Short mmCIF file of C-alpha atoms in Angstrom, two decimals:
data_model
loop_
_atom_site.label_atom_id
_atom_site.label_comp_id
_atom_site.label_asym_id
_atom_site.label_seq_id
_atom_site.Cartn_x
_atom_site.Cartn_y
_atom_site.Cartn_z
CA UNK A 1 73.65 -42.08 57.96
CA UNK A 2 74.00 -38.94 55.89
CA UNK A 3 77.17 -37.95 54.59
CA UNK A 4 77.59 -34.86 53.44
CA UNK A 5 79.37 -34.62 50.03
CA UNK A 6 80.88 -31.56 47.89
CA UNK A 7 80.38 -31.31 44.32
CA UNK A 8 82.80 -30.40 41.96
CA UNK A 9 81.54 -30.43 38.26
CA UNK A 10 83.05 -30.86 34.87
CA UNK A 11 81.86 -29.90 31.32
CA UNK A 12 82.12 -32.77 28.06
CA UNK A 13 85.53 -30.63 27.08
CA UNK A 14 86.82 -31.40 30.87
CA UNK A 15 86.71 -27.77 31.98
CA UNK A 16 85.68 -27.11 35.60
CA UNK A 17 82.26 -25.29 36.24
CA UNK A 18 81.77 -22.38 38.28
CA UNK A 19 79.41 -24.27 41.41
CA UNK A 20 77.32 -20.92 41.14
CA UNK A 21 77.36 -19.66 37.54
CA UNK A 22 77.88 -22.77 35.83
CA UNK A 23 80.04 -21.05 33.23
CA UNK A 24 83.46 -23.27 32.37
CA UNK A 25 86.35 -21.65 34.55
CA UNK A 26 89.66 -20.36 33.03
CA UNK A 27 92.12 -22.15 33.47
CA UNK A 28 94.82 -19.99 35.46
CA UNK A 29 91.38 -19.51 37.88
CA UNK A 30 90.91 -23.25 38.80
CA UNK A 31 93.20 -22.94 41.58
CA UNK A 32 91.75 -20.23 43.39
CA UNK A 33 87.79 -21.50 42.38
CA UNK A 34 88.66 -24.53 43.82
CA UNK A 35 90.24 -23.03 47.08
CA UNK A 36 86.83 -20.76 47.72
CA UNK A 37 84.71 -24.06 46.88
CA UNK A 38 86.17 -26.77 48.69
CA UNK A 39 86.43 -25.96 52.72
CA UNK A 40 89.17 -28.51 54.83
CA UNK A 41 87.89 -28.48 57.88
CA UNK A 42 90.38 -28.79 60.78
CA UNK A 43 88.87 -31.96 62.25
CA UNK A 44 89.13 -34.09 59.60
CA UNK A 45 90.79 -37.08 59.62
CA UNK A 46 90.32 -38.72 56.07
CA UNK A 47 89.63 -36.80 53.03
CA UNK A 48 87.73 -39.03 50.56
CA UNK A 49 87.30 -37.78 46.28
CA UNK A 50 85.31 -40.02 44.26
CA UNK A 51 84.78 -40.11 40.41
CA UNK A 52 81.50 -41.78 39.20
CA UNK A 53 81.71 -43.91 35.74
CA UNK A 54 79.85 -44.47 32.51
CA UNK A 55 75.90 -43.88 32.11
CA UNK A 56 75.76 -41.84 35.64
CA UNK A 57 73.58 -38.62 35.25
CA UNK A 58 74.63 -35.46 37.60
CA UNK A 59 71.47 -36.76 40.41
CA UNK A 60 72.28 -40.31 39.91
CA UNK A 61 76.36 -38.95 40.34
CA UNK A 62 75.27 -37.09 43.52
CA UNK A 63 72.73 -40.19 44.83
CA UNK A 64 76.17 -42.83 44.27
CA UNK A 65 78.51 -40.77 45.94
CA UNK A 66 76.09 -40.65 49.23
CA UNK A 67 75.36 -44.22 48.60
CA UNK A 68 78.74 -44.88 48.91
CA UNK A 69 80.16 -43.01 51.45
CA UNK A 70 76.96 -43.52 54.00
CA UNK A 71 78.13 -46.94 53.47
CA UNK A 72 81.23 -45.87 54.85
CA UNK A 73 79.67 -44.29 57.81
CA UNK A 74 77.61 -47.08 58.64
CA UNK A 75 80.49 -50.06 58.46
CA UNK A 76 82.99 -48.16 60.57
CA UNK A 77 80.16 -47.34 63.13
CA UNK A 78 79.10 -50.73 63.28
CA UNK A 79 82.89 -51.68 64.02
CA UNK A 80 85.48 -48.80 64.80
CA UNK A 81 87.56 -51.68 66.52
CA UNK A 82 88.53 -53.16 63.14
CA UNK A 83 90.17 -50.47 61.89
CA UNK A 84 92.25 -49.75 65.12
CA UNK A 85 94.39 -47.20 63.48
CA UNK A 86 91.48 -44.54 62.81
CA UNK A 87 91.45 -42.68 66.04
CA UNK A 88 88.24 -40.20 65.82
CA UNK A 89 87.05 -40.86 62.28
CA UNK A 90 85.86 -37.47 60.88
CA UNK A 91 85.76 -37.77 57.37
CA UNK A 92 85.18 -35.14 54.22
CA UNK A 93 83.78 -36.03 50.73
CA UNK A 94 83.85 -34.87 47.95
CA UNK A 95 82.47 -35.99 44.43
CA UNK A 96 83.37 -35.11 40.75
CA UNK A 97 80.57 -35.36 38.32
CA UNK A 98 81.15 -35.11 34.47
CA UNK A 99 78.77 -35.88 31.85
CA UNK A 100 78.87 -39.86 31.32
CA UNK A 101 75.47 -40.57 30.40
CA UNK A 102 75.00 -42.19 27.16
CA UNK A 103 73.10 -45.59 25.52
CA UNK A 104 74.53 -49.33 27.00
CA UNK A 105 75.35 -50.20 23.92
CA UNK A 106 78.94 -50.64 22.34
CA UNK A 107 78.64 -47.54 20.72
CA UNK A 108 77.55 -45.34 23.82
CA UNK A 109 80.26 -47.31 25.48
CA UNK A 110 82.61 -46.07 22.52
CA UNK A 111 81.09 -42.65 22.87
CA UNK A 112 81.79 -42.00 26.66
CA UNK A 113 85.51 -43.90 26.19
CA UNK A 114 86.62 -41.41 23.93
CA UNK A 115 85.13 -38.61 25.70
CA UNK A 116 87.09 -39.70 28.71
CA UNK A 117 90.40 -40.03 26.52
CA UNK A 118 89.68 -35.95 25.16
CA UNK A 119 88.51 -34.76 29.01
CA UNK A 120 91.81 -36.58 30.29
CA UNK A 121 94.47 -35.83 27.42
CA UNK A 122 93.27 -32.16 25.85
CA UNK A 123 91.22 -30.90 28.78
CA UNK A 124 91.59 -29.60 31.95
CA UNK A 125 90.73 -33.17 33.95
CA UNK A 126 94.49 -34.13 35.09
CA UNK A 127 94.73 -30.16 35.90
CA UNK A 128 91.57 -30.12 38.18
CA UNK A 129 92.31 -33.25 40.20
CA UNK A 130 96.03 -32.53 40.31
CA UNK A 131 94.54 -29.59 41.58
CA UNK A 132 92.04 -30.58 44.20
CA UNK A 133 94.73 -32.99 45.47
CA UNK A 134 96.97 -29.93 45.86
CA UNK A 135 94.15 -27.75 47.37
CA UNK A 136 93.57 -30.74 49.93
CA UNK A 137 97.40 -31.03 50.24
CA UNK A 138 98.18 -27.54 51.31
CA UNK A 139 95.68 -27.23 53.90
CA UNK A 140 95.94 -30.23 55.80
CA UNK A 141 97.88 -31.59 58.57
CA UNK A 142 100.55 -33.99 57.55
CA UNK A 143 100.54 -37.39 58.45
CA UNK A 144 103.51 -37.49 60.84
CA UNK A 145 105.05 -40.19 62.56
CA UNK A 146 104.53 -41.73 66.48
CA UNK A 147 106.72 -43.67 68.16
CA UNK A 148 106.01 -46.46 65.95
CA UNK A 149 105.02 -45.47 61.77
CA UNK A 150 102.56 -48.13 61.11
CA UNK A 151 100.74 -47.71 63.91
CA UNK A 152 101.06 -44.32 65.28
CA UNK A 153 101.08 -41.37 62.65
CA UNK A 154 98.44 -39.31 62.38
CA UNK A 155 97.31 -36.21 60.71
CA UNK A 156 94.79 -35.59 57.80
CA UNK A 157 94.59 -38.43 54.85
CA UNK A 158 93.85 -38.09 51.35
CA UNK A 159 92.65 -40.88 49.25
CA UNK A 160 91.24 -41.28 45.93
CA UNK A 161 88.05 -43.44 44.76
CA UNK A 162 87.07 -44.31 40.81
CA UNK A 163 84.53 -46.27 39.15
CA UNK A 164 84.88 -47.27 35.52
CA UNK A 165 85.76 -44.70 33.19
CA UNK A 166 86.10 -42.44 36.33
CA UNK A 167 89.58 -44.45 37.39
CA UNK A 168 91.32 -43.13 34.15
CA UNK A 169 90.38 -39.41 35.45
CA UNK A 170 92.10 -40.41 38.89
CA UNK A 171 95.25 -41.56 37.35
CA UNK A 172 95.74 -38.81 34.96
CA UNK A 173 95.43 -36.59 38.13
CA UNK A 174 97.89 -38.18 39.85
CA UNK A 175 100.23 -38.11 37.22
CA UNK A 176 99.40 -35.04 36.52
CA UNK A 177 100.06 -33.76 40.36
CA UNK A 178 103.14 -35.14 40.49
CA UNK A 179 104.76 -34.13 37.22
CA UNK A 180 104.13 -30.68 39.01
CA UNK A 181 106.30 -31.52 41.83
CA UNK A 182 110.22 -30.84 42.08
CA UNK A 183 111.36 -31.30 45.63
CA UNK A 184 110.75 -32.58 49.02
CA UNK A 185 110.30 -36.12 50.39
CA UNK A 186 107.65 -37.26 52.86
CA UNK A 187 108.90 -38.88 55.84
CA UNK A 188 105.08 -40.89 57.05
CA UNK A 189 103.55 -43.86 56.03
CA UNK A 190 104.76 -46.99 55.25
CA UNK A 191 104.47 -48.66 51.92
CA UNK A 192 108.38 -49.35 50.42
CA UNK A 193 107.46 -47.79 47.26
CA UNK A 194 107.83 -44.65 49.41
CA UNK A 195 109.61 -41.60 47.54
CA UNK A 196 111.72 -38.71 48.94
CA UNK A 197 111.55 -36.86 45.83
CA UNK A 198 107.67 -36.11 46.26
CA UNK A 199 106.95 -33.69 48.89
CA UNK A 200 103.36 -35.31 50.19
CA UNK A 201 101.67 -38.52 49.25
CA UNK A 202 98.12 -39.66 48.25
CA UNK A 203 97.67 -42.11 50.59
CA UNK A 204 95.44 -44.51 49.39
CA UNK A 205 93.54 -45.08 45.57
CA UNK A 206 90.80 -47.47 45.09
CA UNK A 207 89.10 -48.40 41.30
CA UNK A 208 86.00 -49.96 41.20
CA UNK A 209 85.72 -51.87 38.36
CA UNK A 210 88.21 -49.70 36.11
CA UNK A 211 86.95 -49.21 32.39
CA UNK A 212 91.17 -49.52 31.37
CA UNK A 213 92.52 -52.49 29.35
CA UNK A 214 93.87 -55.38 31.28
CA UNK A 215 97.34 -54.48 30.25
CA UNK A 216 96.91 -50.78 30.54
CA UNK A 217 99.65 -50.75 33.32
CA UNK A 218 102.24 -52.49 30.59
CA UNK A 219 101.90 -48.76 28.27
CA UNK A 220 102.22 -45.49 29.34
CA UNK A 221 100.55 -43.18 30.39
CA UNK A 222 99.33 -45.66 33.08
CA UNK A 223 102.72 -47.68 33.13
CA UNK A 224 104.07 -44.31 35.10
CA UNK A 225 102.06 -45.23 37.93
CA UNK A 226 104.38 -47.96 38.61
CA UNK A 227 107.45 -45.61 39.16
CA UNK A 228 107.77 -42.82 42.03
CA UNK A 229 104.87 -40.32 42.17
CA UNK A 230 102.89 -38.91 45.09
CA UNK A 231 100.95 -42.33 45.20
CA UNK A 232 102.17 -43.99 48.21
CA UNK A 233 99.33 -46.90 48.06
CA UNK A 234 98.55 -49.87 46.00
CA UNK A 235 96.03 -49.74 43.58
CA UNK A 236 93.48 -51.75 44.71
CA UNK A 237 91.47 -52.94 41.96
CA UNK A 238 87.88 -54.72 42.37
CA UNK A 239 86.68 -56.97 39.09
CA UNK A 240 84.40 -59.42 38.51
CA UNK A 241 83.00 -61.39 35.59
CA UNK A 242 79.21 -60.91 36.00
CA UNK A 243 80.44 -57.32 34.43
CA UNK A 244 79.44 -57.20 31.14
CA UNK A 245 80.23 -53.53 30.28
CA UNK A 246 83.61 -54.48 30.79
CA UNK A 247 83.78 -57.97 29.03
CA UNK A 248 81.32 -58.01 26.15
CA UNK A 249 80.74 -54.54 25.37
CA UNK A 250 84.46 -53.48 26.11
CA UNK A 251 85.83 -56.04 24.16
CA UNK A 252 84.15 -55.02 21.06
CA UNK A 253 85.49 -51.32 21.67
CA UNK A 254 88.88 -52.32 22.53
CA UNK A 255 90.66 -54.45 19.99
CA UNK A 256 89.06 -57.55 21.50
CA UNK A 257 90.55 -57.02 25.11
CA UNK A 258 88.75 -57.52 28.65
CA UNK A 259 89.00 -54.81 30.83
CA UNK A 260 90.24 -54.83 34.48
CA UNK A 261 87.28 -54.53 36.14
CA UNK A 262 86.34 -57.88 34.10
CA UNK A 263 89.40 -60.25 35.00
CA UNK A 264 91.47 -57.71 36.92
CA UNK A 265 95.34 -56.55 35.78
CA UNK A 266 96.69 -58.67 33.62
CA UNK A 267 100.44 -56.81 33.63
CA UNK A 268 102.61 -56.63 34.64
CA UNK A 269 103.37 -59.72 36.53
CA UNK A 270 105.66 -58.80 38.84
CA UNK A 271 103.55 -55.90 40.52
CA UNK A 272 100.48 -57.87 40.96
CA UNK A 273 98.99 -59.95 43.52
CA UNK A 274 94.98 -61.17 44.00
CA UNK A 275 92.99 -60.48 46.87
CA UNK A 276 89.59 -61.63 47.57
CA UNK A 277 86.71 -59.02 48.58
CA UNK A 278 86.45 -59.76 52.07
CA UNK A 279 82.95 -60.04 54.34
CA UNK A 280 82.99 -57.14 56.37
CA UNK A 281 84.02 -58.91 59.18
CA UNK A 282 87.35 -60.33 58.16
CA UNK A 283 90.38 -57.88 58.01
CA UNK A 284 92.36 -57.21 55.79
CA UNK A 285 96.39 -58.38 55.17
CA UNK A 286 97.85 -56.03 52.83
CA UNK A 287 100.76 -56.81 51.12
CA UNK A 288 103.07 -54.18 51.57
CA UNK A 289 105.68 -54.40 48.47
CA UNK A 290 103.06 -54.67 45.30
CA UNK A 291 101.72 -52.53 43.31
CA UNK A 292 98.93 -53.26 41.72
CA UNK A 293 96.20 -55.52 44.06
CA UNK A 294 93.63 -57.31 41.67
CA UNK A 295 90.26 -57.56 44.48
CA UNK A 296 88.25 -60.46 43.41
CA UNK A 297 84.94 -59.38 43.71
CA UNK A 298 83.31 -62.06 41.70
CA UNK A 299 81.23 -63.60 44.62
CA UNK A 300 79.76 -60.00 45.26
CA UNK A 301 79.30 -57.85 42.31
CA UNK A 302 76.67 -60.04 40.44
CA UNK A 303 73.29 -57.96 39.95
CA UNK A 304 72.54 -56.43 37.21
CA UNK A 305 71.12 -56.56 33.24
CA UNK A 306 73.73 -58.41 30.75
CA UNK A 307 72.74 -56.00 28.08
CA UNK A 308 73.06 -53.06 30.33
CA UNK A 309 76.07 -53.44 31.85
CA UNK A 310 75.84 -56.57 33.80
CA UNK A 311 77.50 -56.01 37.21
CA UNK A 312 79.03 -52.86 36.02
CA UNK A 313 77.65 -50.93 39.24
CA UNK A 314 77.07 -53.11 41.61
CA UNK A 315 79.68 -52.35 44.11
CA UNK A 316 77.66 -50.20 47.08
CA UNK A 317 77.88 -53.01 49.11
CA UNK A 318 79.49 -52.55 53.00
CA UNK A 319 81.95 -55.09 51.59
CA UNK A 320 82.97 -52.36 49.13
CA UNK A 321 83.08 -49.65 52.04
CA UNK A 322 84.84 -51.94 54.39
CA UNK A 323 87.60 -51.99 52.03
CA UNK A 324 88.23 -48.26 51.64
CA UNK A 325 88.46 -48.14 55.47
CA UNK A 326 91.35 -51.07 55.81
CA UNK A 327 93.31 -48.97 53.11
CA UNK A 328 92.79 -46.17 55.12
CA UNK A 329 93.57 -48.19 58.21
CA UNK A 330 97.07 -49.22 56.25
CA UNK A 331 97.97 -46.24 55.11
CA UNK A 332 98.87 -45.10 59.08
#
């Protein structure tokens, strides 16, 4: 497999990059960069946009994203029946790569957290992504409804992919997208969180092993994700304990707190439920009124050095891939 992914790149200040000159965009220009840059081709049927985490170089950024989304490839060629709501799978990817890379310790850790929190609350990373969702938006064909919703809409789908620090870019650009929206209501899909005040919906947002606090979804901004916004998925949130990144290192960074991709959401209660990572042979049964979804990845996501990170990347596994596809599968 060979999947062919888009770049979209981001300076340390979270300004967008010109893909030819390099040179950080303005801002009122992102729109119209973007639009010349990214190309929604009218076959598609799933529009995937993944942000890499911590210590990820722009090659290694570019190498993961392929990794990940030939995975993708691969499992749903090996077994189109399980996902028996993709008709025709044609997907699109696209990857955001920002400048992560920085020592394993806790203070590279600290370093590349606090870069996220300036790229994400004083630059232009909620704009972009609110953006590209937009972009992505516009063009596409709607998910609209068959004779029966949850098993015959169809149309283009747009879902969202993070790894560690890479999930708190995602969820600023949701928020971000939908504080921009006034009007409208969407009238596909199928999750009861479902909002008529948002005119489209992201359709589907996966975090692997987010670098957030366990009871990020308890404070705002993250807390907001819980009310109506264009998200009309769960978040669906791998952890595992063999991470070390997000248990020993994090908890020296962050007033002594795991992190969800360690232990998973720890508030609050009432939105979340545990899944196990299932073999990529055994489907999926979504719930369909929570919010958060804590995937329990623990029996998977092992390899890796304890001083380095631990299991902090090891989630390009056809397990991993075969859950993007049953959200994508649920979403229709």
């Amino acid at each position: 497999m060979n999947a062919n992914v888009d770049l979209i790149d981001l300076d340390a200040q979270g300004r967008l990059l010109h893909p030819r000159s390099r040179a950080p965009v303005p801002v009122d220009d992102i729109p119209t960069v973007l639009e010349s840059h990214l190309r929604l081709r009218e076959d598609t049927t799933d529009i995937f946009l993944y942000v890499h985490g911590w210590r990820t170089s722009a090659l290694e950024a570019q190498d993961d994203a392929q990794t990940l989304f030939d995975l993708v490839e691969s499992v749903i060629a090996q077994q189109p029946h399980a996902y028996q709501r993709i008709h025709g799978f044609r997907p699109q990817y696209v990857g955001v790569r920002w400048p992560s890379h920085s020592s394993p310790m806790p203070w590279g850790y600290r370093t590349i957290r606090d870069r996220t929190a300036t790229m994400s609350l004083t630059g232009q990373v909620p704009r972009i992504l609110g953006a590209v969702l937009g972009y992505f938006n516009a063009h596409r064909e709607l998910p609209e409804p068959g004779p029966d919703v949850l098993a015959g809409a169809y149309g283009q789908y747009l879902h969202c992919v993070g790894h560690s620090f890479g999930s708190r870019f995602l969820l600023h650009g949701i928020l971000e997208a939908t504080a921009r929206l006034l009007h409208g209501g969407p009238d596909t899909l199928s999750w009861s969180w479902r909002d008529r005040a948002y005119p489209w919906t992201l359709d589907s947002l996966t975090l692997f092993q987010a670098a957030l606090p366990a009871d990020s979804f308890l404070h705002r901004p993250y807390a907001d994700i819980l009310g109506a916004n264009v998200l009309n998925a769960p978040v669906a949130m791998t952890f595992s304990p063999a991470d070390t990144a997000l248990g020993f290192w994090h908890r020296r960074t962050e007033k002594r707190q795991d992190a969800i991709g360690y232990l998973g959401a720890t508030a609050p209660a009432e939105h979340l439920q545990e899944l196990p990572l299932h073999e990529v042979k055994v489907p999926y049964d979504f719930p369909r009124d929570v919010r958060l979804l804590n995937i329990n990845a623990s029996h998977r996501f092992l390899d890796g050095g304890r001083l380095t990170g631990g299991a902090h990347s090891d989630f390009y596994h056809p397990e991993s891939a075969h859950l993007l596809l049953s959200l994508a599968d649920a979403a229709r």
